[in-house]
Structures are given as C-alpha cells and as structure tokens.
Amino acid sequence: MIHNFNAGPSILPKEVFEQSAQAVLNYNNSGLSILEMGHRTPEFTEIMEEARGLVRELMHLDNDHQVLFLHGGASTQFMQVPMNLLDPKDTAAYADTGVWSSKAIKEAKLFGKIDVVCSSKEKNYSFIPNDFAVPNDAKYFHITTNNTIYGTQWQSIPKTSNVLIADMSSDILSRELNFNDFGLIYAGAQKNMGPAGVNLLVVNQNILGKVKHPIPTIMDYRNHIAEGSMLNTPPVFAVYVCLLTLRWLKAQGGVAAIEKLNQQKAALLYNEIDANELFTTNVVKEDRSKMNVCFVMKDPALEKPFYDYVKSNGVIGIKGHRLSGGFRASLYNALPISSVSYLVELMREFQQSHV
Ligand SMILES: *Cc1c(COP(=O)(O)O)cnc(C)c1O
C-alpha cells in the first residue's frame, strides 16, 4: 500500500483514476475514447458546462463571477493577470510570501509598477506578514493564499478595498472562504483539483476591460468568457478529470465537509511534530499550512535514515523542497486521514528506536 504525500502533481481520488481510465478506452459507451472526441460535440460541451457549474456551486459564486478552464500552469497567470488588469502607469500591490509570489511579482513588473507591500523573505518565508498597508490607488492586491514550498497559509484573508487577487493553486477548494470577495482567483489544477495542464480561473467580470493597451486575443479573459471557456480547443482530458474530481468533492459534502477533514488531518500531523522529540518545524504556529506540512529533524543527521525508513514502508513524496529542506507532507483533499495516521505511527516508531 502506497501513501502518496506528493506536492503536485499529487494524489486524486482512486475512483477518479478508474473513471478517467475508462473514459480513455470508451467514453460513456459511445465507442469513442474521450481523447478522440471533438471539443464542440454535445458530449464535451456538457462536460465543460457541468465542470464550470460545479465550481460555481461548490464556491457559492454570484453571477458576476465567471468560471474558466484555461491552458497552462499557474505560471501563465503570473503574466496573464497583469496583462488584463494593468497599464504601464498603474500600480499593483503584491504580498511576497514565497517562491510563487516572487515569481508572480517578477512577471507583473513587465506590465506596470509593482509595490511589494510586505515580505517574509528575510525569515526564509516562515510566516505570513500581518503589518502592512495597501495603497488606495493600487489597481489590485495579489496574495498567494497557501505557500506550497514553505508551508505557510493565510488563515484569514486580509480585508482590503482594493480588488483582491489570489493564487490558490495549492489550497483551492480545501476550505470555505467568501470567494465572491475576490476579484480574481487562479489555480493550477494539479495540486488539489485535477491533473496538470489546466488552470481554474474565477473572475469578477466587472474588473475587466479597463486597460488601454491591446491584449492578444487568446490572453484576453473577456474572449474566454464570451465563448464559454471554449475560445479554442480546451485541454479536454484535463477538464474531464477535473469534472470527476469536482463530482467526488460534491459527494463528500462539498468544501465545508472536506475542510473539517483537512483540519483533522493537519492537527494530527502537527500534534505529532510538536510532541515528538525528534521533530520540529520552522513555520510560525499561527501561519501553519493545512495543505503542505513542512517539518525538519532536530538532528539533521537523522533526516536520511528517517526518509529511508518511511520510504521502505510505502510513504511517498515527503522530501522537502530543495529551497526549504527537511520534509513536506502534502495533505490535499484526496489524501485519506488513514495515510496521515500511518505517517504519525512511523514517526513514533522511529522516535522509539532513536532516543
Ligand atoms: C505549483 C504552484 C504554482 C506553479 O504552478 P505551475 O502550474 O507549475 O505553473 C504557482 N503557484 C503556487 C501557489 C503553486 O503551488
């Protein structure tokens, strides 16, 4: 039995893998593989509409908020967001809370003036800043709600009168938030809602159409909205797998139900990190991520033996990112709580044989 703690691409529900495999062979008894069907067919149009509708339902979105499935990773949104919202003389505010935020900042600088209103870089991104102000004239304020590499998460979303924009790649659909408060939300699907190759985008249509510069057709969100997320050939298979994952999430009871489970999973692991003499974490307690749990060993010499021990027992993907070191256990929606208890058990056994 494998326990998959990969950071992304990452675990999805087993039934999603089974249903997608079946659809590759014979979609809904049509005699065709989903990979060989036209995207303008009634079959695929239904898939796209159901997927967009489920996102709307699960996130409780109002009618101003539009749901799109776009090509590319979240990194494409680092430039597509400012391309749609910023003119060269405009300012946008960014919070720098990790590698992904700083990459978003770098791309945004190509389009306008960027004001980095807070940063936790000096403390190796081990916390979420809470003492900062966003200038009133900033066209938008961009945050990364969960910092996948350093294991920090905004527990509450900052109140601001500016348009709020969030990269939610690694905690999308993991907890209830008032999603209508956001002007724009984007997420690469491969962490918590599907396979690699597609972005979820939720945008309040009222923030669009305000820049003076031309936007290339395929980059302009308005064109995607007008065409129902079918401006060109969508990543059909990736959208289909997202749909299956969304159906699964709804059947679990939706975001509120999965949030409860996610809280239990995170509490189980952090409690062990705090209690076990061999482990600790560099992340500030109130900013700990419920999705990516980063931890280290007090004695770094034990890291390799611990890694080898859990690996030989079927635990996959807990090596920390090369920038933060140590370990990272990703506890995405599809990871069962039994995998977390199993890891905790191995941590206890390892403690018993090493103190
Ligand atoms: C993984 C990740 C990205 C990058 O996603 P790609 O799809 O590889 O471009 C961006 N932001 C966050 C928060 C991530 O976790």
CSV table of C-alpha atoms and ligand atoms in Angstrom, one decimal:
chain,number,residue,atom,x,y,z
A,1,MET,CA,0.0,0.0,0.0
A,2,ILE,CA,1.3,3.4,-1.1
A,3,HIS,CA,0.7,6.6,0.9
A,4,ASN,CA,1.1,9.5,-1.5
A,5,PHE,CA,2.1,12.8,0.0
A,6,ASN,CA,3.4,14.3,-3.3
A,7,ALA,CA,3.2,18.1,-3.5
A,8,GLY,CA,2.0,18.3,-7.1
A,9,PRO,CA,1.1,16.6,-9.4
A,10,SER,CA,-0.5,14.8,-6.5
A,11,ILE,CA,-3.0,12.4,-5.2
A,12,LEU,CA,-6.5,12.3,-6.6
A,13,PRO,CA,-9.4,10.0,-5.5
A,14,LYS,CA,-9.0,6.4,-6.7
A,15,GLU,CA,-12.4,6.4,-8.3
A,16,VAL,CA,-11.4,9.4,-10.4
A,17,PHE,CA,-8.4,7.4,-11.8
A,18,GLU,CA,-10.7,4.5,-12.5
A,19,GLN,CA,-13.4,6.6,-14.3
A,20,SER,CA,-10.8,8.6,-16.3
A,21,ALA,CA,-9.1,5.3,-17.4
A,22,GLN,CA,-12.5,4.0,-18.5
A,23,ALA,CA,-13.2,7.2,-20.4
A,24,VAL,CA,-9.9,6.9,-22.3
A,25,LEU,CA,-11.0,3.5,-23.5
A,26,ASN,CA,-14.7,4.1,-24.1
A,27,TYR,CA,-16.4,7.3,-23.1
A,28,ASN,CA,-19.9,6.7,-21.7
A,29,ASN,CA,-20.3,3.7,-24.0
A,30,SER,CA,-20.0,5.9,-27.1
A,31,GLY,CA,-17.4,3.6,-28.6
A,32,LEU,CA,-15.0,6.6,-28.7
A,33,SER,CA,-12.2,7.5,-26.4
A,34,ILE,CA,-12.6,10.9,-24.7
A,35,LEU,CA,-9.2,11.6,-26.4
A,36,GLU,CA,-10.7,11.4,-29.9
A,37,MET,CA,-13.9,13.4,-29.5
A,38,GLY,CA,-14.3,16.9,-30.9
A,39,HIS,CA,-14.5,19.6,-28.3
A,40,ARG,CA,-17.6,21.2,-29.9
A,41,THR,CA,-19.6,17.9,-29.6
A,42,PRO,CA,-22.6,17.8,-27.3
A,43,GLU,CA,-20.6,15.3,-25.2
A,44,PHE,CA,-17.7,17.6,-24.4
A,45,THR,CA,-19.8,20.8,-24.2
A,46,GLU,CA,-21.8,19.0,-21.4
A,47,ILE,CA,-18.5,18.1,-19.6
A,48,MET,CA,-17.3,21.7,-19.7
A,49,GLU,CA,-20.7,23.2,-18.6
A,50,GLU,CA,-21.0,20.7,-15.8
A,51,ALA,CA,-17.4,21.4,-14.6
A,52,ARG,CA,-18.0,25.2,-14.6
A,53,GLY,CA,-21.3,24.8,-12.9
A,54,LEU,CA,-19.9,22.6,-10.1
A,55,VAL,CA,-17.1,25.2,-9.4
A,56,ARG,CA,-19.8,27.8,-9.2
A,57,GLU,CA,-21.9,25.7,-6.9
A,58,LEU,CA,-19.0,24.5,-4.6
A,59,MET,CA,-17.6,28.0,-4.3
A,60,HIS,CA,-21.1,29.7,-3.9
A,61,LEU,CA,-20.3,32.2,-6.6
A,62,ASP,CA,-22.6,35.1,-7.6
A,63,ASN,CA,-23.4,35.9,-11.2
A,64,ASP,CA,-20.7,38.5,-11.6
A,65,HIS,CA,-18.1,35.8,-11.1
A,66,GLN,CA,-17.2,33.8,-14.2
A,67,VAL,CA,-15.5,30.3,-14.2
A,68,LEU,CA,-13.0,29.4,-16.9
A,69,PHE,CA,-10.7,26.5,-17.5
A,70,LEU,CA,-7.6,27.8,-19.3
A,71,HIS,CA,-4.5,26.3,-20.7
A,72,GLY,CA,-1.2,26.3,-19.0
A,73,GLY,CA,0.0,26.3,-15.4
A,74,ALA,CA,-0.5,28.8,-12.7
A,75,SER,CA,2.8,30.4,-14.0
A,76,THR,CA,0.9,31.5,-17.1
A,77,GLN,CA,-1.5,33.5,-14.8
A,78,PHE,CA,1.6,35.3,-13.3
A,79,MET,CA,1.6,37.3,-16.6
A,80,GLN,CA,-2.0,37.0,-17.8
A,81,VAL,CA,-3.4,38.7,-14.7
A,82,PRO,CA,-1.3,41.9,-15.0
A,83,MET,CA,-1.7,41.8,-18.8
A,84,ASN,CA,-5.5,42.1,-18.3
A,85,LEU,CA,-5.5,44.5,-15.4
A,86,LEU,CA,-2.5,46.8,-15.5
A,87,ASP,CA,-1.4,49.7,-17.8
A,88,PRO,CA,2.2,50.8,-17.6
A,89,LYS,CA,1.4,53.8,-15.4
A,90,ASP,CA,-0.7,51.8,-13.0
A,91,THR,CA,0.4,50.3,-9.7
A,92,ALA,CA,-0.4,46.9,-8.3
A,93,ALA,CA,0.3,45.7,-4.8
A,94,TYR,CA,1.8,42.3,-4.0
A,95,ALA,CA,2.5,40.3,-0.9
A,96,ASP,CA,5.8,38.4,-1.1
A,97,THR,CA,5.3,35.2,0.9
A,98,GLY,CA,7.3,32.7,-1.0
A,99,VAL,CA,8.8,31.5,-4.3
A,100,TRP,CA,5.5,31.6,-6.2
A,101,SER,CA,4.6,35.1,-5.0
A,102,SER,CA,8.0,36.3,-6.0
A,103,LYS,CA,7.7,34.8,-9.5
A,104,ALA,CA,4.3,36.5,-9.8
A,105,ILE,CA,5.9,39.8,-8.9
A,106,LYS,CA,8.7,39.4,-11.4
A,107,GLU,CA,6.2,38.8,-14.3
A,108,ALA,CA,3.9,41.7,-13.2
A,109,LYS,CA,6.8,44.1,-13.4
A,110,LEU,CA,6.7,43.7,-17.2
A,111,PHE,CA,3.2,45.4,-17.2
A,112,GLY,CA,3.1,48.1,-14.6
A,113,LYS,CA,4.5,49.5,-11.4
A,114,ILE,CA,4.7,46.9,-8.6
A,115,ASP,CA,4.5,47.8,-4.9
A,116,VAL,CA,5.6,44.9,-2.7
A,117,VAL,CA,3.7,45.9,0.4
A,118,CYS,CA,5.0,43.1,2.6
A,119,SER,CA,7.5,40.3,2.6
A,120,SER,CA,8.6,37.4,4.8
A,121,LYS,CA,11.7,36.7,2.7
A,122,GLU,CA,14.2,37.8,5.4
A,123,LYS,CA,13.0,35.0,7.7
A,124,ASN,CA,13.0,32.4,4.9
A,125,TYR,CA,9.3,32.8,4.3
A,126,SER,CA,8.5,31.2,7.6
A,127,PHE,CA,5.5,33.4,8.4
A,128,ILE,CA,2.6,35.4,6.9
A,129,PRO,CA,3.1,39.2,7.4
A,130,ASN,CA,0.2,41.0,9.1
A,131,ASP,CA,1.5,44.5,9.5
A,132,PHE,CA,1.2,46.3,6.2
A,133,ALA,CA,-1.0,48.8,4.2
A,134,VAL,CA,-2.1,48.6,0.6
A,135,PRO,CA,-2.2,52.0,-1.2
A,136,ASN,CA,-5.7,53.0,-2.2
A,137,ASP,CA,-4.7,53.6,-5.8
A,138,ALA,CA,-3.3,50.1,-6.3
A,139,LYS,CA,-5.4,48.5,-9.1
A,140,TYR,CA,-5.3,45.3,-7.2
A,141,PHE,CA,-3.7,43.4,-4.3
A,142,HIS,CA,-2.2,40.0,-5.0
A,143,ILE,CA,-1.7,37.3,-2.4
A,144,THR,CA,-0.7,33.6,-2.5
A,145,THR,CA,-3.2,32.0,-0.1
A,146,ASN,CA,-1.0,28.9,0.5
A,147,ASN,CA,2.7,28.8,0.1
A,148,THR,CA,3.3,25.3,-1.2
A,149,ILE,CA,7.1,25.3,-0.7
A,150,TYR,CA,7.4,26.9,2.8
A,151,GLY,CA,4.2,25.5,4.3
A,152,THR,CA,2.6,28.8,5.3
A,153,GLN,CA,-1.0,29.8,4.7
A,154,TRP,CA,-3.1,33.0,5.1
A,155,GLN,CA,-5.6,31.8,7.8
A,156,SER,CA,-7.7,34.8,7.2
A,157,ILE,CA,-7.9,36.8,4.1
A,158,PRO,CA,-6.8,40.4,4.5
A,159,LYS,CA,-9.6,43.0,4.3
A,160,THR,CA,-8.9,45.5,1.6
A,161,SER,CA,-10.9,47.9,-0.5
A,162,ASN,CA,-8.7,47.1,-3.5
A,163,VAL,CA,-9.5,44.4,-6.0
A,164,LEU,CA,-8.2,41.2,-4.3
A,165,ILE,CA,-6.4,38.6,-6.4
A,166,ALA,CA,-5.3,35.2,-5.2
A,167,ASP,CA,-3.1,32.4,-6.4
A,168,MET,CA,-4.9,29.5,-4.8
A,169,SER,CA,-3.0,26.7,-6.6
A,170,SER,CA,-2.3,24.7,-3.5
A,171,ASP,CA,-5.4,25.2,-1.4
A,172,ILE,CA,-8.2,25.7,-3.9
A,173,LEU,CA,-11.4,24.1,-2.7
A,174,SER,CA,-9.8,23.0,0.5
A,175,ARG,CA,-11.6,25.4,2.9
A,176,GLU,CA,-14.5,27.7,2.9
A,177,LEU,CA,-13.8,31.4,2.1
A,178,ASN,CA,-16.1,34.1,0.8
A,179,PHE,CA,-14.9,33.6,-2.8
A,180,ASN,CA,-17.1,36.5,-4.0
A,181,ASP,CA,-14.9,38.9,-2.1
A,182,PHE,CA,-12.1,38.1,-4.7
A,183,GLY,CA,-11.8,40.0,-8.0
A,184,LEU,CA,-9.9,37.1,-9.4
A,185,ILE,CA,-8.7,33.6,-8.3
A,186,TYR,CA,-6.5,31.3,-10.2
A,187,ALA,CA,-5.2,27.8,-9.5
A,188,GLY,CA,-3.1,25.3,-11.4
A,189,ALA,CA,-5.3,22.2,-11.2
A,190,GLN,CA,-2.5,19.7,-10.4
A,191,LYS,CA,-2.3,20.2,-6.6
A,192,ASN,CA,-5.9,19.9,-5.4
A,193,MET,CA,-8.4,19.6,-8.2
A,194,GLY,CA,-7.2,17.6,-11.1
A,195,PRO,CA,-4.2,16.8,-13.4
A,196,ALA,CA,-1.6,19.1,-14.8
A,197,GLY,CA,-2.3,21.1,-17.9
A,198,VAL,CA,-5.2,23.2,-16.9
A,199,ASN,CA,-5.9,26.4,-14.8
A,200,LEU,CA,-9.0,27.2,-13.0
A,201,LEU,CA,-9.8,30.9,-13.2
A,202,VAL,CA,-12.6,32.6,-11.3
A,203,VAL,CA,-13.0,36.3,-12.3
A,204,ASN,CA,-15.4,39.1,-11.4
A,205,GLN,CA,-16.3,40.3,-14.9
A,206,ASN,CA,-16.7,43.9,-13.7
A,207,ILE,CA,-12.9,44.3,-13.2
A,208,LEU,CA,-12.2,43.5,-16.9
A,209,GLY,CA,-12.0,45.8,-19.9
A,210,LYS,CA,-10.4,48.8,-18.1
A,211,VAL,CA,-6.8,48.7,-19.5
A,212,LYS,CA,-5.9,50.9,-22.5
A,213,HIS,CA,-3.4,48.6,-24.2
A,214,PRO,CA,-4.4,45.9,-26.6
A,215,ILE,CA,-4.5,42.3,-25.3
A,216,PRO,CA,-3.7,39.4,-27.5
A,217,THR,CA,-7.0,37.5,-28.3
A,218,ILE,CA,-6.1,34.3,-26.5
A,219,MET,CA,-4.8,36.2,-23.4
A,220,ASP,CA,-7.9,38.3,-23.0
A,221,TYR,CA,-10.2,36.8,-20.3
A,222,ARG,CA,-13.3,38.6,-21.9
A,223,ASN,CA,-12.9,36.5,-25.0
A,224,HIS,CA,-12.8,33.3,-23.0
A,225,ILE,CA,-15.9,34.4,-21.0
A,226,ALA,CA,-17.8,35.2,-24.3
A,227,GLU,CA,-17.1,31.8,-25.7
A,228,GLY,CA,-18.0,29.8,-22.5
A,229,SER,CA,-14.3,28.8,-21.9
A,230,MET,CA,-14.2,27.3,-25.5
A,231,LEU,CA,-12.4,30.1,-27.3
A,232,ASN,CA,-10.0,27.5,-28.7
A,233,THR,CA,-9.6,23.8,-28.1
A,234,PRO,CA,-9.6,23.4,-24.3
A,235,PRO,CA,-7.4,20.8,-22.6
A,236,VAL,CA,-10.2,18.4,-22.9
A,237,PHE,CA,-8.9,15.4,-20.9
A,238,ALA,CA,-7.6,17.6,-18.0
A,239,VAL,CA,-11.0,19.3,-17.8
A,240,TYR,CA,-12.7,16.0,-17.7
A,241,VAL,CA,-10.6,14.7,-14.9
A,242,CYS,CA,-11.3,18.0,-13.0
A,243,LEU,CA,-15.0,17.4,-13.5
A,244,LEU,CA,-14.7,13.9,-12.0
A,245,THR,CA,-12.8,15.4,-9.0
A,246,LEU,CA,-15.4,18.1,-8.6
A,247,ARG,CA,-18.2,15.4,-8.6
A,248,TRP,CA,-16.3,13.5,-6.0
A,249,LEU,CA,-15.9,16.6,-3.8
A,250,LYS,CA,-19.6,17.3,-4.0
A,251,ALA,CA,-20.3,13.7,-3.0
A,252,GLN,CA,-18.1,14.2,0.1
A,253,GLY,CA,-20.3,17.0,1.2
A,254,GLY,CA,-18.6,19.8,-0.6
A,255,VAL,CA,-16.0,22.3,0.7
A,256,ALA,CA,-17.3,22.6,4.2
A,257,ALA,CA,-17.1,18.9,4.8
A,258,ILE,CA,-13.7,18.5,3.2
A,259,GLU,CA,-12.4,21.5,5.3
A,260,LYS,CA,-13.3,19.6,8.5
A,261,LEU,CA,-11.4,16.6,7.4
A,262,ASN,CA,-8.4,18.7,6.3
A,263,GLN,CA,-8.3,20.3,9.7
A,264,GLN,CA,-8.3,16.9,11.4
A,265,LYS,CA,-5.5,15.7,9.1
A,266,ALA,CA,-3.3,18.8,9.7
A,267,ALA,CA,-4.0,18.7,13.5
A,268,LEU,CA,-2.9,15.0,13.7
A,269,LEU,CA,0.4,15.7,12.0
A,270,TYR,CA,1.3,19.0,13.7
A,271,ASN,CA,0.4,17.5,17.1
A,272,GLU,CA,2.9,14.7,16.4
A,273,ILE,CA,5.6,17.2,15.2
A,274,ASP,CA,5.1,19.2,18.4
A,275,ALA,CA,5.1,16.1,20.7
A,276,ASN,CA,7.8,14.0,19.1
A,277,GLU,CA,11.3,14.7,20.5
A,278,LEU,CA,12.9,14.2,17.1
A,279,PHE,CA,10.9,16.7,15.0
A,280,THR,CA,10.2,20.4,14.8
A,281,THR,CA,9.0,22.9,12.3
A,282,ASN,CA,10.4,26.3,11.3
A,283,VAL,CA,6.9,27.7,10.4
A,284,VAL,CA,5.3,30.2,12.8
A,285,LYS,CA,2.5,28.4,14.6
A,286,GLU,CA,-0.5,30.6,13.6
A,287,ASP,CA,0.6,30.6,10.0
A,288,ARG,CA,0.9,26.8,9.5
A,289,SER,CA,-0.5,25.5,6.3
A,290,LYS,CA,-3.1,22.8,6.4
A,291,MET,CA,-2.2,21.6,3.0
A,292,ASN,CA,1.6,21.4,3.0
A,293,VAL,CA,3.1,20.5,6.3
A,294,CYS,CA,6.8,21.4,6.4
A,295,PHE,CA,9.0,20.0,9.2
A,296,VAL,CA,12.6,19.2,10.0
A,297,MET,CA,14.5,16.9,12.4
A,298,LYS,CA,16.3,18.5,15.3
A,299,ASP,CA,19.3,16.3,14.4
A,300,PRO,CA,19.8,16.7,10.6
A,301,ALA,CA,21.9,13.6,10.6
A,302,LEU,CA,18.7,11.6,11.2
A,303,GLU,CA,16.9,13.0,8.2
A,304,LYS,CA,18.2,10.5,5.7
A,305,PRO,CA,17.6,7.5,8.0
A,306,PHE,CA,14.0,8.7,8.6
A,307,TYR,CA,13.4,9.3,4.9
A,308,ASP,CA,14.6,5.8,4.1
A,309,TYR,CA,12.6,4.3,6.9
A,310,VAL,CA,9.3,5.8,5.8
A,311,LYS,CA,10.0,5.1,2.1
A,312,SER,CA,10.6,1.5,2.8
A,313,ASN,CA,7.2,1.5,4.5
A,314,GLY,CA,5.3,2.9,1.5
A,315,VAL,CA,5.4,6.6,2.2
A,316,ILE,CA,5.9,8.6,-1.0
A,317,GLY,CA,6.7,12.3,-1.6
A,318,ILE,CA,7.7,13.7,1.8
A,319,LYS,CA,11.1,15.1,0.8
A,320,GLY,CA,11.0,18.8,1.4
A,321,HIS,CA,11.5,21.2,-1.5
A,322,ARG,CA,15.2,21.9,-2.2
A,323,LEU,CA,14.7,25.5,-1.0
A,324,SER,CA,13.3,24.7,2.4
A,325,GLY,CA,14.9,21.3,3.1
A,326,GLY,CA,13.6,18.7,5.6
A,327,PHE,CA,10.3,17.2,4.9
A,328,ARG,CA,7.0,18.3,3.4
A,329,ALA,CA,3.8,16.2,3.7
A,330,SER,CA,1.1,17.4,1.4
A,331,LEU,CA,-2.4,16.7,2.8
A,332,TYR,CA,-4.5,17.6,-0.2
A,333,ASN,CA,-8.3,16.8,-0.3
A,334,ALA,CA,-7.9,13.3,-1.7
A,335,LEU,CA,-5.4,12.1,0.9
A,336,PRO,CA,-7.2,9.9,3.3
A,337,ILE,CA,-6.8,10.6,7.0
A,338,SER,CA,-5.6,7.0,7.4
A,339,SER,CA,-2.4,7.9,5.5
A,340,VAL,CA,-1.8,10.7,8.0
A,341,SER,CA,-2.2,8.4,11.0
A,342,TYR,CA,0.1,5.9,9.3
A,343,LEU,CA,2.8,8.5,8.9
A,344,VAL,CA,2.4,9.6,12.5
A,345,GLU,CA,2.7,6.0,13.6
A,346,LEU,CA,6.0,5.7,11.7
A,347,MET,CA,7.3,8.9,13.3
A,348,ARG,CA,6.5,7.4,16.7
A,349,GLU,CA,8.2,4.1,15.9
A,350,PHE,CA,11.2,6.0,14.6
A,351,GLN,CA,11.4,8.0,17.8
A,352,GLN,CA,11.3,4.9,19.9
A,353,SER,CA,14.2,3.4,18.1
A,354,HIS,CA,16.3,6.6,18.1
A,355,VAL,CA,16.1,8.2,21.6
B,1,LIG,C1,2.7,24.9,-8.1
B,1,LIG,C2,2.4,26.3,-7.9
B,1,LIG,C3,2.5,27.2,-8.9
B,1,LIG,C4,3.0,26.9,-10.3
B,1,LIG,O1,2.2,26.1,-11.0
B,1,LIG,P1,2.5,25.6,-12.5
B,1,LIG,O2,1.2,25.0,-12.9
B,1,LIG,O3,3.7,24.7,-12.4
B,1,LIG,O4,2.8,26.9,-13.3
B,1,LIG,C5,2.1,28.5,-8.7
B,1,LIG,N1,1.6,28.9,-7.5
B,1,LIG,C6,1.5,28.0,-6.5
B,1,LIG,C7,1.0,28.5,-5.2
B,1,LIG,C8,1.9,26.7,-6.6
B,1,LIG,O5,1.8,25.9,-5.6
